[in-house]
PDB file of C-alpha atoms in Angstrom:
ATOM      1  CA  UNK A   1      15.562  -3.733  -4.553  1.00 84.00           C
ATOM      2  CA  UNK A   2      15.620  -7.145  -3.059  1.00 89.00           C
ATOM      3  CA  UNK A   3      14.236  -5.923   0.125  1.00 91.00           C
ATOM      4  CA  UNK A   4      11.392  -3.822  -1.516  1.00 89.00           C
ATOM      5  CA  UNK A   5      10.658  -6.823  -3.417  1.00 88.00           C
ATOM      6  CA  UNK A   6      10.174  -9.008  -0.284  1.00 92.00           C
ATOM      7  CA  UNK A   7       8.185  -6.462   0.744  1.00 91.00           C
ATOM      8  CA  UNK A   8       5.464  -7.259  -1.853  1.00 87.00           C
ATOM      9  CA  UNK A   9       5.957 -11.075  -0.961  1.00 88.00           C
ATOM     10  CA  UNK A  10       5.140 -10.131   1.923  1.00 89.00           C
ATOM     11  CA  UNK A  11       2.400  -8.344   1.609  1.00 84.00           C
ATOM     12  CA  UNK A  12       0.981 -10.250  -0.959  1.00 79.00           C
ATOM     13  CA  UNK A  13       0.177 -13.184   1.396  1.00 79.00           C
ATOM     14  CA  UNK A  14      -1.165 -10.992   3.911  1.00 79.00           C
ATOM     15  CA  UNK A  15      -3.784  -9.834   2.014  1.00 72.00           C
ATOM     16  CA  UNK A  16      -4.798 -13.258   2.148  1.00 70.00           C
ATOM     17  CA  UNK A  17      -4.819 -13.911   5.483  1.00 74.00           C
ATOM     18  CA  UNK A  18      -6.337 -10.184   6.956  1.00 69.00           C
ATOM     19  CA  UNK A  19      -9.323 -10.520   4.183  1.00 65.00           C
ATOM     20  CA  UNK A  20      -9.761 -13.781   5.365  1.00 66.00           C
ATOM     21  CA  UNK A  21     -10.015 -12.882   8.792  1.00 66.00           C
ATOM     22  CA  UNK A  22     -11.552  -9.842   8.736  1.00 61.00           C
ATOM     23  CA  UNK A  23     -15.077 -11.141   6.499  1.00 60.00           C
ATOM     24  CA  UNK A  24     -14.757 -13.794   8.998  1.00 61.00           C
ATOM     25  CA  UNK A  25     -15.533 -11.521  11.378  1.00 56.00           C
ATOM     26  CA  UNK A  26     -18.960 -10.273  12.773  1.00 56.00           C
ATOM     27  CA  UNK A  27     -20.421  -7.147  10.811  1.00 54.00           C
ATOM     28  CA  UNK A  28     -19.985  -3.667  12.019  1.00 54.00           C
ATOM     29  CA  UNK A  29     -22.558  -0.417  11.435  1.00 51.00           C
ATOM     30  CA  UNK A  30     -21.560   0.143   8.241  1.00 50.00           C
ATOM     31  CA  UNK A  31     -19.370   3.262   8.820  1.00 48.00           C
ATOM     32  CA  UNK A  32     -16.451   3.698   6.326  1.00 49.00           C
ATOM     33  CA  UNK A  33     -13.866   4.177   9.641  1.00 54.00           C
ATOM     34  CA  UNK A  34     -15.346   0.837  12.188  1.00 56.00           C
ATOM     35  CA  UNK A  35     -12.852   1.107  14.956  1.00 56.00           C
ATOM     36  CA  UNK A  36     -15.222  -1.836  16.066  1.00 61.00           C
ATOM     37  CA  UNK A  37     -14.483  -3.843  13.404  1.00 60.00           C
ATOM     38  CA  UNK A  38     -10.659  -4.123  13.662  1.00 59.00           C
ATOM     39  CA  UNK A  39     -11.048  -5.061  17.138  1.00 61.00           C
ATOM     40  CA  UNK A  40     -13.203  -7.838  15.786  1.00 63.00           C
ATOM     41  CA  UNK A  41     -11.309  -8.517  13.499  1.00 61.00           C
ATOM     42  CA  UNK A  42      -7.790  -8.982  15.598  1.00 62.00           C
ATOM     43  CA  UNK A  43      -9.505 -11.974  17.396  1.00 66.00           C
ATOM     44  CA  UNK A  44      -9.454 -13.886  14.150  1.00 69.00           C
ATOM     45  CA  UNK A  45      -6.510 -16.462  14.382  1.00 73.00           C
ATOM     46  CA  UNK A  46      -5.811 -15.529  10.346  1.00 73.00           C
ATOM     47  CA  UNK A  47      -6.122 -11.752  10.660  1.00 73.00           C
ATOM     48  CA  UNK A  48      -3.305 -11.933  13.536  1.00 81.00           C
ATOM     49  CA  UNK A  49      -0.765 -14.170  11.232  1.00 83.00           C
ATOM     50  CA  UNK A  50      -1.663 -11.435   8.605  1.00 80.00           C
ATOM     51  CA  UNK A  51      -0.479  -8.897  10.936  1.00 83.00           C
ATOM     52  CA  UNK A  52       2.852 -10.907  11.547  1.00 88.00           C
ATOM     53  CA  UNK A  53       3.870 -10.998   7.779  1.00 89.00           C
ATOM     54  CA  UNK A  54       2.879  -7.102   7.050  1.00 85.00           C
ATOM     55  CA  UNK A  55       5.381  -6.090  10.125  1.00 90.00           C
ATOM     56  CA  UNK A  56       8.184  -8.001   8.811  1.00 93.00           C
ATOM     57  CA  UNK A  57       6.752  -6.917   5.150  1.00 91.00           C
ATOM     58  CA  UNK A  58       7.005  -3.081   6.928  1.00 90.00           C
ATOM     59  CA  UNK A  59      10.160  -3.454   7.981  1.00 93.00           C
ATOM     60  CA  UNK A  60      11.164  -4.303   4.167  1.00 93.00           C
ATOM     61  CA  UNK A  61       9.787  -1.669   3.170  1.00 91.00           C
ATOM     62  CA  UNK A  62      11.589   0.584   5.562  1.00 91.00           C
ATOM     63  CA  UNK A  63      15.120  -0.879   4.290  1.00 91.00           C
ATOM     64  CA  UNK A  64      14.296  -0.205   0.952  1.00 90.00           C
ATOM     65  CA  UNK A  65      12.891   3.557   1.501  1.00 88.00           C
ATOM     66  CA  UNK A  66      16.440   4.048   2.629  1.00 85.00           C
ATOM     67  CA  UNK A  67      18.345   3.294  -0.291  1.00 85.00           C
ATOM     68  CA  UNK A  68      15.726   3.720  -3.251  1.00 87.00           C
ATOM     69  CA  UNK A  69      14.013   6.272  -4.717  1.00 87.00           C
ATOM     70  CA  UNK A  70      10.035   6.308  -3.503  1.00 89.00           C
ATOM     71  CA  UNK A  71       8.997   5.975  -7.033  1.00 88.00           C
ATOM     72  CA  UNK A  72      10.430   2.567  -7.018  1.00 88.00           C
ATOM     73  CA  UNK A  73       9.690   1.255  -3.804  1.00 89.00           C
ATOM     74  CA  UNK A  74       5.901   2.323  -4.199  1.00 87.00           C
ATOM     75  CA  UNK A  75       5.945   0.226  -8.091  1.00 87.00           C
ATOM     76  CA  UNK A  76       7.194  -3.028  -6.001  1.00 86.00           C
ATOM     77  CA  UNK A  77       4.696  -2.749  -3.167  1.00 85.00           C
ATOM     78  CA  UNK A  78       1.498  -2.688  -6.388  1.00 83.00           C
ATOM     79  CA  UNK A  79       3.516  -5.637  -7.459  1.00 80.00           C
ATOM     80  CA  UNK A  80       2.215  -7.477  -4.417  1.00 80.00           C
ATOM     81  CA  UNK A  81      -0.888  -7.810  -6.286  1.00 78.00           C
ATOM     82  CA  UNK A  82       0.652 -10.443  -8.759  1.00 81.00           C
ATOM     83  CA  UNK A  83       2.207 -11.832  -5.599  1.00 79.00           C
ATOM     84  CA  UNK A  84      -1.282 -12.526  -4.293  1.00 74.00           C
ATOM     85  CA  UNK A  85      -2.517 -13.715  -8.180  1.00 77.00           C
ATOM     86  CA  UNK A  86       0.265 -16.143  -8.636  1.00 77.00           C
ATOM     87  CA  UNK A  87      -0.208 -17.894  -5.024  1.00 69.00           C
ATOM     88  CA  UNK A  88      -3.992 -17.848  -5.440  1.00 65.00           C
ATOM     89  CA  UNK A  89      -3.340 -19.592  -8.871  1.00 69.00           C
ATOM     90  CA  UNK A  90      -1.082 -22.427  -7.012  1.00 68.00           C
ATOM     91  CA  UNK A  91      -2.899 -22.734  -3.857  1.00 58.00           C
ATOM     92  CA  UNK A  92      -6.762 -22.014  -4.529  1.00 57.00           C
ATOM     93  CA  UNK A  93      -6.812 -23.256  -7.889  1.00 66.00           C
ATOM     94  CA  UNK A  94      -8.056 -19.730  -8.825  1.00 68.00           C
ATOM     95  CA  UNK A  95      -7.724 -19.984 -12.787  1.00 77.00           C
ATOM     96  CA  UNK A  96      -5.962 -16.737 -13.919  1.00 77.00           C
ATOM     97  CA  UNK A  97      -7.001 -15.574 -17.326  1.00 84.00           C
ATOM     98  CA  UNK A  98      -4.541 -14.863 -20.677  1.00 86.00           C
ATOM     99  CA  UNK A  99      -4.808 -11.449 -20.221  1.00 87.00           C
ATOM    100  CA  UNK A 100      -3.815 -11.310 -15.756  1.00 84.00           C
ATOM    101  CA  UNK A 101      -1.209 -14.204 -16.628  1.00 87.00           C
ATOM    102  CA  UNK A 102       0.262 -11.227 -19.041  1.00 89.00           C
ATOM    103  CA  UNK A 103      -0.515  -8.419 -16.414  1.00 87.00           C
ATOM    104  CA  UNK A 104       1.573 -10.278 -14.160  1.00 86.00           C
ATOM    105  CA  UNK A 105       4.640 -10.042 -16.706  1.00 89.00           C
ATOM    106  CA  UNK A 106       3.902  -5.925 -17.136  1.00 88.00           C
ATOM    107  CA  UNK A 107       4.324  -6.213 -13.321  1.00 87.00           C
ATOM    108  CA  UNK A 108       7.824  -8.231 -12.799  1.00 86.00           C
ATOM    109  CA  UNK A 109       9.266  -6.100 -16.516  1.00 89.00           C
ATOM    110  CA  UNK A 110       7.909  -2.912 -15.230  1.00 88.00           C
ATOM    111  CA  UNK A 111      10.053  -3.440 -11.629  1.00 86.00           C
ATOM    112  CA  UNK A 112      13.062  -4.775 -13.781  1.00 86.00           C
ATOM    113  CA  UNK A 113      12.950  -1.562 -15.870  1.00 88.00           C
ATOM    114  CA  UNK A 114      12.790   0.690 -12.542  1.00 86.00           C
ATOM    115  CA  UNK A 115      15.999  -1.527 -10.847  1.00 81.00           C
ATOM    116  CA  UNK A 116      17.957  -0.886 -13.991  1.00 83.00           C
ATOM    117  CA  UNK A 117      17.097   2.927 -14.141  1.00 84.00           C
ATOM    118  CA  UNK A 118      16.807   4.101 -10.356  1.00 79.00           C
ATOM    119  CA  UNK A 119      19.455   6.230  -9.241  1.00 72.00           C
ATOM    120  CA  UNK A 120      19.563   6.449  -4.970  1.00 66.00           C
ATOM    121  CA  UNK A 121      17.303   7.962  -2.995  1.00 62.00           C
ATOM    122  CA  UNK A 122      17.234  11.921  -2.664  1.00 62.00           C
ATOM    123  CA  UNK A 123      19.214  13.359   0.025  1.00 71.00           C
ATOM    124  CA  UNK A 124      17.073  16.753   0.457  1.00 78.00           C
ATOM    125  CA  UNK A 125      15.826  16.300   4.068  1.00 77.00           C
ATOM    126  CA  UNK A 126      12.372  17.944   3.224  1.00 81.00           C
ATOM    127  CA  UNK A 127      11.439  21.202   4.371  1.00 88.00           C
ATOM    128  CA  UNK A 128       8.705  22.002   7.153  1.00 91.00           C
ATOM    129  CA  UNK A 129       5.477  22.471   4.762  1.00 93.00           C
ATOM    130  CA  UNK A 130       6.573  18.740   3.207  1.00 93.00           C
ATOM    131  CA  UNK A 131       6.611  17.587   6.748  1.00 94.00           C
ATOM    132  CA  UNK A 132       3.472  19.569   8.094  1.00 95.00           C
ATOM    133  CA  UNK A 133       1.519  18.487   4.501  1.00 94.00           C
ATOM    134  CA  UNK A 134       2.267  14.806   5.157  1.00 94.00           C
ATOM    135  CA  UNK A 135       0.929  15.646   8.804  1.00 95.00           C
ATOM    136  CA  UNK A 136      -2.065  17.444   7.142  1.00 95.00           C
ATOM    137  CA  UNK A 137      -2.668  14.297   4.821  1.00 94.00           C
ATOM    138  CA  UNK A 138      -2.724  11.562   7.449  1.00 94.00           C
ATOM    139  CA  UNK A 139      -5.542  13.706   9.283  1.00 94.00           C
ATOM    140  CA  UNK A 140      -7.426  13.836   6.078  1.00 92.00           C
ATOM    141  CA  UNK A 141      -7.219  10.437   5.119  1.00 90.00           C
ATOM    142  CA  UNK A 142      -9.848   9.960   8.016  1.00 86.00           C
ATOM    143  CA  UNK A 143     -11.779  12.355   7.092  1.00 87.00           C
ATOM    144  CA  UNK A 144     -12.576  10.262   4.104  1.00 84.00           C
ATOM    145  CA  UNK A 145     -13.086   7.317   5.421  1.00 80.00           C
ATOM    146  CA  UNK A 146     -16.003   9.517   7.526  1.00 81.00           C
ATOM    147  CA  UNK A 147     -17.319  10.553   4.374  1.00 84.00           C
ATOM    148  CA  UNK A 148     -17.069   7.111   2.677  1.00 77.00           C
ATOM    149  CA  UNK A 149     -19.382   5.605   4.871  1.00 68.00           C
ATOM    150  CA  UNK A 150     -22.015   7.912   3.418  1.00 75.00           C
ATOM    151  CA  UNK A 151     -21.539   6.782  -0.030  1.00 77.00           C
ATOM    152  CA  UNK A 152     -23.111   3.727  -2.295  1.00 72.00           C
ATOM    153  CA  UNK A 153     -21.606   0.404  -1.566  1.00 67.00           C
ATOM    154  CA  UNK A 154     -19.055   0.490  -4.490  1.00 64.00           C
ATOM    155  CA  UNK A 155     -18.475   4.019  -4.915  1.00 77.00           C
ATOM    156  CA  UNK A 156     -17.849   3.457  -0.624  1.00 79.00           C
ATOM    157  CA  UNK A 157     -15.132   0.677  -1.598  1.00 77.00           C
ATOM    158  CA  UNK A 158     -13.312   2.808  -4.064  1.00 79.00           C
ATOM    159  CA  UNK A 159     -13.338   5.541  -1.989  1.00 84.00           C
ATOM    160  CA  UNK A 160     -11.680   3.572   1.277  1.00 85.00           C
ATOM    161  CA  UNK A 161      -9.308   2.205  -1.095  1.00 83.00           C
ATOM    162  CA  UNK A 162      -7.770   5.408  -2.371  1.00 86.00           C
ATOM    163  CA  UNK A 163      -8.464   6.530   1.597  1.00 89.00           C
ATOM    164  CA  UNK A 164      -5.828   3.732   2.289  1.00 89.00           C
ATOM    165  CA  UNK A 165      -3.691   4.302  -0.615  1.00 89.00           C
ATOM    166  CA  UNK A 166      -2.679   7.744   0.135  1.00 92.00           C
ATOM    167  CA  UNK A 167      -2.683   6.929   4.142  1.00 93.00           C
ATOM    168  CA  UNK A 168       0.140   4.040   3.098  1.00 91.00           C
ATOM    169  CA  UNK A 169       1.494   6.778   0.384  1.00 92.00           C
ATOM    170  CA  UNK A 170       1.900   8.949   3.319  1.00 94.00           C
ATOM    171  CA  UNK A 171       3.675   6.472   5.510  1.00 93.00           C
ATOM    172  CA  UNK A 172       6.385   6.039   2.616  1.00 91.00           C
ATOM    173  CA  UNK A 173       7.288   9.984   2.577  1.00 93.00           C
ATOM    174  CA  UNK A 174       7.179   9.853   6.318  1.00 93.00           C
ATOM    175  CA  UNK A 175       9.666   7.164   6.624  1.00 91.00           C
ATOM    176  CA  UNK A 176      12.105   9.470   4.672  1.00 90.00           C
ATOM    177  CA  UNK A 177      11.503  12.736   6.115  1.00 92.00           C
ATOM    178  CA  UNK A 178      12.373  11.165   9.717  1.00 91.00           C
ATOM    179  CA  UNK A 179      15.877  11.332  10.057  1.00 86.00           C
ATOM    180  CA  UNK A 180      16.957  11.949  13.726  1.00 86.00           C
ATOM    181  CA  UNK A 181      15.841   9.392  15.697  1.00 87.00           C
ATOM    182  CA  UNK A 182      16.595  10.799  19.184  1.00 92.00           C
ATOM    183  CA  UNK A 183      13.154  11.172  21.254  1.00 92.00           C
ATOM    184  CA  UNK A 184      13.090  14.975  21.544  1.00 93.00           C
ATOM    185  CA  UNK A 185      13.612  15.268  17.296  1.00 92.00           C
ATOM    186  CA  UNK A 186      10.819  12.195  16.856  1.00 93.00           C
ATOM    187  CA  UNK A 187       8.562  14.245  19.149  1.00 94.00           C
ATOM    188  CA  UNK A 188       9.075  17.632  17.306  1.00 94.00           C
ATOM    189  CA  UNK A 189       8.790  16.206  13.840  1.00 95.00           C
ATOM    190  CA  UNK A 190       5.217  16.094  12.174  1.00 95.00           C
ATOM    191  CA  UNK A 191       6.178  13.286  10.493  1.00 94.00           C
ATOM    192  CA  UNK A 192       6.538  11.305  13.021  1.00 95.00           C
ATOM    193  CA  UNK A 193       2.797  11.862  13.799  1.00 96.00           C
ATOM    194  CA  UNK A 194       2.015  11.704  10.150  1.00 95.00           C
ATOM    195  CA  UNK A 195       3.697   8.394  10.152  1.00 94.00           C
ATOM    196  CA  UNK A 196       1.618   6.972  12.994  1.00 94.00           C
ATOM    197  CA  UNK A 197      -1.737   8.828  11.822  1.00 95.00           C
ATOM    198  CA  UNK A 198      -1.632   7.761   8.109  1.00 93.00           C
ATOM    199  CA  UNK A 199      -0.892   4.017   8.824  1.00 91.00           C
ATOM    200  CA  UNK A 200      -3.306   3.456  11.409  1.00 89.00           C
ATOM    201  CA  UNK A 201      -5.986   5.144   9.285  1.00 90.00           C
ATOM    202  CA  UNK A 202      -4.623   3.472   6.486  1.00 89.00           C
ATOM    203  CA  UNK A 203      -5.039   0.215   7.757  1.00 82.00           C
ATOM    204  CA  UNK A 204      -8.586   0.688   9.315  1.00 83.00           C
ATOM    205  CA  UNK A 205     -10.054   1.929   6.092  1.00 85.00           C
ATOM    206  CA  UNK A 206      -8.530  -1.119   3.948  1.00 79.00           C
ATOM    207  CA  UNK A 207      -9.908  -3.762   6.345  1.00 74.00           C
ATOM    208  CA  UNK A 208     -13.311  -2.232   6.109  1.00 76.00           C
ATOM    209  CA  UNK A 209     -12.574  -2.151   2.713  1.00 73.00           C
ATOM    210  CA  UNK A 210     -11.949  -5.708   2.472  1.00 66.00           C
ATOM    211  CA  UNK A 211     -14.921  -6.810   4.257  1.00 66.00           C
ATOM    212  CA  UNK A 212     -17.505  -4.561   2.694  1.00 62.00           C
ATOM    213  CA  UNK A 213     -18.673  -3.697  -0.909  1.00 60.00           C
ATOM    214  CA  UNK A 214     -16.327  -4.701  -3.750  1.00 63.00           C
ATOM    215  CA  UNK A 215     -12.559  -5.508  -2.999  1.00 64.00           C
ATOM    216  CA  UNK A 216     -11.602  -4.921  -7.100  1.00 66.00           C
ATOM    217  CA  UNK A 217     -12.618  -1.566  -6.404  1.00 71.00           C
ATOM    218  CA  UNK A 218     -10.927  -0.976  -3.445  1.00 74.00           C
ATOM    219  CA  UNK A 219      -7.491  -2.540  -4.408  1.00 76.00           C
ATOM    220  CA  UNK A 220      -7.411  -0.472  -7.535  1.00 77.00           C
ATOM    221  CA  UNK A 221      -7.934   2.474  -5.255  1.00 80.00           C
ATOM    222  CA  UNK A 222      -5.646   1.767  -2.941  1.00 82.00           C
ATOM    223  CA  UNK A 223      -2.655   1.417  -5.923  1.00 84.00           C
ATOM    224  CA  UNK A 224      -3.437   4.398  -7.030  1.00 84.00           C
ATOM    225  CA  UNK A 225      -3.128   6.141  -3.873  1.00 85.00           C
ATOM    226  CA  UNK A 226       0.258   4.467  -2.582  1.00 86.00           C
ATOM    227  CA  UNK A 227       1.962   5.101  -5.906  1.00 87.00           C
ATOM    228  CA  UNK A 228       0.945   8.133  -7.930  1.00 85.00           C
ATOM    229  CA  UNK A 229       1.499  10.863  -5.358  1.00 89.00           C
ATOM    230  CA  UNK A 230       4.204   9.467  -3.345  1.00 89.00           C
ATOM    231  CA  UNK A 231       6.557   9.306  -6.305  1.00 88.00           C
ATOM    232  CA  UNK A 232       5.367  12.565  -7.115  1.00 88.00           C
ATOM    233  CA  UNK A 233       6.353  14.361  -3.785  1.00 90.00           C
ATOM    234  CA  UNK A 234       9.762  12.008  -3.666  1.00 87.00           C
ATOM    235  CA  UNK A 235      10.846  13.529  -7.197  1.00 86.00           C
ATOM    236  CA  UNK A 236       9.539  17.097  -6.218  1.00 86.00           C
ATOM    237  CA  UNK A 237      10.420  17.909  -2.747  1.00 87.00           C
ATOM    238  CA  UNK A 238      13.094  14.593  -1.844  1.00 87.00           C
ATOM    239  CA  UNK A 239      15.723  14.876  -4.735  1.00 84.00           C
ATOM    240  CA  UNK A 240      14.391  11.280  -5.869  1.00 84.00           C
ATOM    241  CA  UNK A 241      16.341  10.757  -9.573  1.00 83.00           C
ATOM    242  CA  UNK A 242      16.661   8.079 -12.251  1.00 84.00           C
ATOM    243  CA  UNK A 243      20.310   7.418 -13.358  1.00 84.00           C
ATOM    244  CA  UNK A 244      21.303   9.876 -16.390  1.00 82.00           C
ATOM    245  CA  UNK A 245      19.383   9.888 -19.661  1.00 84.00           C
ATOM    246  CA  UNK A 246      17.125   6.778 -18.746  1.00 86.00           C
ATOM    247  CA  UNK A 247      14.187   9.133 -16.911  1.00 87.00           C
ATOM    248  CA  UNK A 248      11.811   7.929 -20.317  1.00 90.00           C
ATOM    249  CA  UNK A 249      12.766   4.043 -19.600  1.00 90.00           C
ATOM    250  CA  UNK A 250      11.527   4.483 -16.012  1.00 88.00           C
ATOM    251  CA  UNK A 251       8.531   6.591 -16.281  1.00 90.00           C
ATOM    252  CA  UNK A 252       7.775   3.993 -18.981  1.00 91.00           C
ATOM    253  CA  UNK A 253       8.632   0.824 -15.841  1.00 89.00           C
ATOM    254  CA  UNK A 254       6.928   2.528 -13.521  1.00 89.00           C
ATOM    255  CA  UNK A 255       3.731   3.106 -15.568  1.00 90.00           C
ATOM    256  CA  UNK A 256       3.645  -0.747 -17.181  1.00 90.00           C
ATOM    257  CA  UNK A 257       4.062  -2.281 -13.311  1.00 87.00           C
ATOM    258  CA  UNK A 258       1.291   0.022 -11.869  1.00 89.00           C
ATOM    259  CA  UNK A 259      -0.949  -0.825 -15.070  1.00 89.00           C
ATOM    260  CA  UNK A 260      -0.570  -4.385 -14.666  1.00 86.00           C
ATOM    261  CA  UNK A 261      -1.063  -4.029 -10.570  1.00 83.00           C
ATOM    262  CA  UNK A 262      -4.790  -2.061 -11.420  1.00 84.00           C
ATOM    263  CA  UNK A 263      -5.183  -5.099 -14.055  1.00 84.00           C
ATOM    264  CA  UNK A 264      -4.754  -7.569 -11.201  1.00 79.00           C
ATOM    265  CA  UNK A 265      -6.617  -5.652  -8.619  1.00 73.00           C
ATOM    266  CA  UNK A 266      -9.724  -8.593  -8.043  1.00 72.00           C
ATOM    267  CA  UNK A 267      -6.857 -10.600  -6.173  1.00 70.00           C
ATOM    268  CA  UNK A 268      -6.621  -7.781  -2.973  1.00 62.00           C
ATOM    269  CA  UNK A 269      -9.413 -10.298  -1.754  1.00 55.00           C
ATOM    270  CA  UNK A 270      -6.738 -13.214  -1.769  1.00 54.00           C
ATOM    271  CA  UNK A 271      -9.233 -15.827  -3.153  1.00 49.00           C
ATOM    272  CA  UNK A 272     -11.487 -16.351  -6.267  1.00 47.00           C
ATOM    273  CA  UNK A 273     -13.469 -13.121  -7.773  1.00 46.00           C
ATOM    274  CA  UNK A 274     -16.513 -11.818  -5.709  1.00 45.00           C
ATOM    275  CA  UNK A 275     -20.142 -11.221  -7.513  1.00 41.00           C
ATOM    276  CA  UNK A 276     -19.602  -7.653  -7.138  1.00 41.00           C
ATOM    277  CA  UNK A 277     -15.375  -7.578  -7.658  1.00 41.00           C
TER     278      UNK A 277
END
């Protein structure tokens, strides 16, 4: 739990830094998936620290997939979101409201509910389809971003936000259905490729995401994306269980910290509120 909480420390702060850097860089076409604009992007000095903190934030994450139930780890990682609230409140004298000051609460009571209820992660290995589905899912999650760039500006941001949500949703259930880490079972697993697919797309869609249209939008996409269905498939096809009798207490956990997360989604920007977020 500790290391899935660092994990949203983590990634709270990078938010900061890769929005910074990437709407400091130039403007691409306009295309939902801008190749272009992350290599833009990666010549910003702030963008590049951001990419520092999410690898050791990733590798967090990875710690934590292997001893807790997805459910749980995907809660913490929408916690970043008061992560990124509380240190704009302290650093950029961003005034939080009554009502995000109390969203940020929902957030830390809703990830003490799911510590004290979590059982361990499911031992069920996954079968092929899970693996080929996840494979099937990373591929798709760039097909949307495609699409996206067709769209209105803030129907575009919500729809490269969820894009990114399920391409990080799909990188959790990857981490879990790789198991044998020899080079001829990586190579043969579609996970593996699912793992590499939907975080690459993942994280092309969110910086375009942060750059254009409105980043509220996006960042309540993307929650919904790297929570909802994860947890879903780690309960249905992993084995993922709370501890007996206290299933209601975490449903109820996991639903108050992904609330509050959606309640606090105008910090993914990482500074003050936008005209259009």
């Amino acid at each position: 739990m500790l290391c899935a909480v660092g994990a949203a420390v983590c990634f709270g702060f990078a938010t900061v830094l890769q929005a910074a850097g990437a709407r400091a860089a130039e403007p691409g076409t306009g295309s939902g998936v801008d190749a272009r604009l992350l290599g833009r992007a990666v010549r910003q000095g702030r963008f590049i620290a951001g990419l520092v903190v999410d690898a050791l934030g990733f590798g967090l994450e990875i710690v934590a997939l292997r001893t807790l139930p997805i459910y749980v780890v995907g809660a913490a990682l929408a916690a970043s979101l008061a992560v990124t609230a509380v240190a704009a409140s302290r650093v950029l004298r961003v005034r939080l409201t009554g009502t995000e000051w109390g969203a940020v609460a929902a957030v830390c009571g809703g990830l003490a509910m799911l510590g004290l209820t979590s059982g361990g992660e499911g031992h069920h290995p996954g079968s092929t389809a899970v693996r080929v589905g996840a494979l099937g899912t990373a591929v798709a999650v760039l097909a949307i971003g495609a699409v996206a760039g067709r769209l209105p500006d803030r129907t575009r941001s919500a729809a490269l936000g969820l894009g990114a949500g399920f391409g990080f949703g799909v990188v959790e259930v990857a981490v879990r259905l790789v198991r044998d880490f020899s080079p001829r079972a990586l190579l043969a697993n579609p996970a593996t490729y699912a793992l590499l697919i939907g975080g690459g797309a993942a994280f092309l869609l969110l910086t375009s995401a942060l750059q254009r249209g409105s980043v509220t939008a996006a960042t309540a996409g993307m929650v919904i994306g790297e929570t909802v269905g994860p947890a879903a498939v780690g309960i249905a096809a992993l084995g993922d269980r709370t501890r007996v009798g206290l299933t209601p207490l975490a449903v109820a956990g996991f639903t108050l910290a992904v609330l509050g997360a959606l309640a606090l989604a105008r910090f993914g920007e990482g500074g003050p509120p936008t005209a259009d977020g």
